[in-house]
PDB file of C-alpha atoms in Angstrom:
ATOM      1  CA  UNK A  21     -22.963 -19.615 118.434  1.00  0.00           C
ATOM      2  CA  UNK A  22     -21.399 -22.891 119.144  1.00  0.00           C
ATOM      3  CA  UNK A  23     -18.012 -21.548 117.016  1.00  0.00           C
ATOM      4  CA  UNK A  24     -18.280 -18.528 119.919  1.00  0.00           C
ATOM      5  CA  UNK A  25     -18.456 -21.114 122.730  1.00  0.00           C
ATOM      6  CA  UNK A  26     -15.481 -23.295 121.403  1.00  0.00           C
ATOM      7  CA  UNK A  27     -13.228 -20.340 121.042  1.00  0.00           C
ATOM      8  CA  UNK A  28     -13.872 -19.590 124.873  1.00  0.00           C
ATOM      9  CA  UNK A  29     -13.128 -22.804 126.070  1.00  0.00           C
ATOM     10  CA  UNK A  30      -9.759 -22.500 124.620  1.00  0.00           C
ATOM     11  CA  UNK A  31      -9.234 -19.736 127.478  1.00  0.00           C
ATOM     12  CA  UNK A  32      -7.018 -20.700 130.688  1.00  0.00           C
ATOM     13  CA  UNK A  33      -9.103 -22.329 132.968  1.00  0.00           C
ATOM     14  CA  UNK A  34     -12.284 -22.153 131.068  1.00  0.00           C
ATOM     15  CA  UNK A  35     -13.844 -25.957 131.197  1.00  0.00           C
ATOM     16  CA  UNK A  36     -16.839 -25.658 129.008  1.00  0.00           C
ATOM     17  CA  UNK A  37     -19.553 -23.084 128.835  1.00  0.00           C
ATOM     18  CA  UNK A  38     -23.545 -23.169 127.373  1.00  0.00           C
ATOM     19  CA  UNK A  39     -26.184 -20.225 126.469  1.00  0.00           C
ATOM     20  CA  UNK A  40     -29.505 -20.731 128.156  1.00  0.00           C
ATOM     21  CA  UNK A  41     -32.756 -19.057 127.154  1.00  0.00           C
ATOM     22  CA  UNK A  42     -36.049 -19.068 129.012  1.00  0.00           C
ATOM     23  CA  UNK A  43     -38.355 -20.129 125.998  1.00  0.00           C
ATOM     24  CA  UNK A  44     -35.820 -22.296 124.620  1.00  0.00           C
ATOM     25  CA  UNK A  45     -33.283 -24.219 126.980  1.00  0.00           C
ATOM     26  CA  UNK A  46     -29.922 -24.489 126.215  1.00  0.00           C
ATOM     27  CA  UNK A  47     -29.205 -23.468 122.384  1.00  0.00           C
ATOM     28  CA  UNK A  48     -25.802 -24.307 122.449  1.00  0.00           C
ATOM     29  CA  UNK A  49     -23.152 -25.592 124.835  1.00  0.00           C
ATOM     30  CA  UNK A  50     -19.785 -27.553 124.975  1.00  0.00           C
ATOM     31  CA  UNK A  51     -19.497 -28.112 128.527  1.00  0.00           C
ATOM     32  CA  UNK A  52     -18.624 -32.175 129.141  1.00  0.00           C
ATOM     33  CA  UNK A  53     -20.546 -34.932 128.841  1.00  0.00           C
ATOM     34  CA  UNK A  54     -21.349 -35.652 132.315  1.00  0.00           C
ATOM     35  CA  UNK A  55     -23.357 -32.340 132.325  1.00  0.00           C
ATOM     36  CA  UNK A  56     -26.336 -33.923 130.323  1.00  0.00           C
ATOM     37  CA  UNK A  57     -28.907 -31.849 128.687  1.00  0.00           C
ATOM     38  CA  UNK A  58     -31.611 -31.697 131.282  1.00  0.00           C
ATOM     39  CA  UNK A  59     -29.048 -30.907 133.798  1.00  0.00           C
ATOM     40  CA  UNK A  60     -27.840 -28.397 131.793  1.00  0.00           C
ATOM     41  CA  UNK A  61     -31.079 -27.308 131.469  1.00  0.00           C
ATOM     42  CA  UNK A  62     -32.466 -26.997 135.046  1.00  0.00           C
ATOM     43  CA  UNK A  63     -29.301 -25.528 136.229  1.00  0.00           C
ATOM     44  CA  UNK A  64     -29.810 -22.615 133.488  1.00  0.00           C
ATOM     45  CA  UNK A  65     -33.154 -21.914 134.957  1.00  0.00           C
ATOM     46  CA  UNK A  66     -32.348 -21.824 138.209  1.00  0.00           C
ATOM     47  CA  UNK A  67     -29.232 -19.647 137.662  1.00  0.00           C
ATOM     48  CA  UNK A  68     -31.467 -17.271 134.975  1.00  0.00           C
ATOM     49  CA  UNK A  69     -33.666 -16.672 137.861  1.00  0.00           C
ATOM     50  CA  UNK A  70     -31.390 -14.710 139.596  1.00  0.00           C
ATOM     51  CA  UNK A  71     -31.550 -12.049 137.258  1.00  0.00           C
ATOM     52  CA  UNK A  72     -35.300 -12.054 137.443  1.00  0.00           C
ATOM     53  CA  UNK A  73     -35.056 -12.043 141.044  1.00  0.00           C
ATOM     54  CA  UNK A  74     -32.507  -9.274 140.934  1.00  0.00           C
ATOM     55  CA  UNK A  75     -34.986  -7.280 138.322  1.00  0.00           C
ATOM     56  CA  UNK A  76     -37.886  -7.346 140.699  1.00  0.00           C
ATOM     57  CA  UNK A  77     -35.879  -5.532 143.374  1.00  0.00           C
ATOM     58  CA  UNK A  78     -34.294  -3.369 140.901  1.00  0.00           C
ATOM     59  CA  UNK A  79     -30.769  -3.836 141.245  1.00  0.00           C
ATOM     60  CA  UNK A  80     -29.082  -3.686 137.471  1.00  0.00           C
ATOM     61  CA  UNK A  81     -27.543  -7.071 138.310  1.00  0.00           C
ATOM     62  CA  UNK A  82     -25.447  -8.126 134.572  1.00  0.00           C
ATOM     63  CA  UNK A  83     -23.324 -10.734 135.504  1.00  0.00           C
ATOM     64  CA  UNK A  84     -22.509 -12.747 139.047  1.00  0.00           C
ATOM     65  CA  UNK A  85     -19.959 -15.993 140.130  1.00  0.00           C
ATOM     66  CA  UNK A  86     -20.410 -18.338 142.251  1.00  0.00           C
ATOM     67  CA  UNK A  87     -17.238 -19.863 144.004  1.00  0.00           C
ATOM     68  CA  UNK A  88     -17.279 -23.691 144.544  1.00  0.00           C
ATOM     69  CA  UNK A  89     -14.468 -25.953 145.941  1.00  0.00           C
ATOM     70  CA  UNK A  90     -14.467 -27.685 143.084  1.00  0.00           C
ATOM     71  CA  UNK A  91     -15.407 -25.540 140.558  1.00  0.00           C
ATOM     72  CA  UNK A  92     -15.933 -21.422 139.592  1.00  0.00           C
ATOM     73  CA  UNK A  93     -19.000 -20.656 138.095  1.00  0.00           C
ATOM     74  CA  UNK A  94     -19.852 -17.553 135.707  1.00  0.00           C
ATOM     75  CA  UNK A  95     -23.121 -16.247 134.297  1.00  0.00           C
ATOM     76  CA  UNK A  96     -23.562 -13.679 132.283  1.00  0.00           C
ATOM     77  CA  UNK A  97     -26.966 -11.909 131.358  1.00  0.00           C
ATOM     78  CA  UNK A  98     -26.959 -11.569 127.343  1.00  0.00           C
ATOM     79  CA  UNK A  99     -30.951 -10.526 127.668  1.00  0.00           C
ATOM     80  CA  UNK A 100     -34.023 -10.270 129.238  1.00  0.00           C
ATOM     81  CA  UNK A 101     -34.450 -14.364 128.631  1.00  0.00           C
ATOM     82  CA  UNK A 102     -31.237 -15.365 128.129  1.00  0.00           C
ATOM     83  CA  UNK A 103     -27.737 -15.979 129.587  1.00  0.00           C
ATOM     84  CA  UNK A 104     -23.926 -17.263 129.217  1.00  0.00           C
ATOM     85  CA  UNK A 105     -22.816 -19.830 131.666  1.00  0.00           C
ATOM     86  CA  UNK A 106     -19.366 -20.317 131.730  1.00  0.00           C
ATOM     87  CA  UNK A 107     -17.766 -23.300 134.415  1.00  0.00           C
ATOM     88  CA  UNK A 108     -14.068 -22.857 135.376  1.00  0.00           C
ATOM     89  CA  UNK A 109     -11.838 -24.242 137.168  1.00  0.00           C
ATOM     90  CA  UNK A 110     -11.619 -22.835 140.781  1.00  0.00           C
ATOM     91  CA  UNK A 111      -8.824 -20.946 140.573  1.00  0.00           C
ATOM     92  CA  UNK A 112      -8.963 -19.232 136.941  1.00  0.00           C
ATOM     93  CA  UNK A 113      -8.399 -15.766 135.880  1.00  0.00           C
ATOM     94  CA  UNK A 114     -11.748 -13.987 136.162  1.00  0.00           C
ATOM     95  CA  UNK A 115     -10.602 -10.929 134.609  1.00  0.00           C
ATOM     96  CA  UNK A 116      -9.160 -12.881 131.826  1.00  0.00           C
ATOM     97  CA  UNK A 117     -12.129 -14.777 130.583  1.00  0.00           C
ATOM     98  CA  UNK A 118     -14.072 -11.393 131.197  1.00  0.00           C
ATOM     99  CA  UNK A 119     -12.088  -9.870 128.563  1.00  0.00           C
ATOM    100  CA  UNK A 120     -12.616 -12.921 126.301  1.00  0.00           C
ATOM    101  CA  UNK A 121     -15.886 -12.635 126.681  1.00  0.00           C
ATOM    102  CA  UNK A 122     -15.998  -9.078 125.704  1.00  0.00           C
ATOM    103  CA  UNK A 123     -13.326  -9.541 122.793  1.00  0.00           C
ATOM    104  CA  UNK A 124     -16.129 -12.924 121.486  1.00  0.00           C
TER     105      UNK A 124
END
């Protein structure tokens, strides 16, 4: 898993990225060191939530990004309890990394 991660990051614009799951945490990640393991961890759950939210509704909701100033979030839903967060820098190639992803 962490091979898969370290591949990704060598993408344009892709800054570090981390796999959350709800009954474990993070199992892997290579984002930098400022983002420490709790944070990691909280932010996972909060984003993973979305899904959840998205699943009570019933929209089919796979992926989503958010769109900071400073920064371009990416989450992908891998399960039911788990997900691939991937931080970028603001202005990379979305449809680039997608296909990474895919290829990975």
């Amino acid at each position: 898993m962490q091979k898969i991660l370290d591949e990704l990051k060598v993408t344009p614009g892709v800054l570090g990225s981390s796999i959350y799951t709800s009954k474990h945490g993070i199992l892997a990640t290579n984002l930098p060191e400022i983002f420490k393991a709790e944070t990691q961890k909280r932010i996972g759950n909060i984003l993973h939530r979305i899904f959840k939210l998205n699943d009570t509704v019933k929209l089919d909701v796979n992926s989503f990004e958010i769109q900071y100033e400073e920064a371009l979030l990416l989450v992908k839903k891998l399960c039911n309890t788990s997900s691939l967060i991937i931080i970028c820098e603001p202005d990379a190639k979305v449809h680039l990394i997608n296909m990474s992803v895919s290829m990975l």
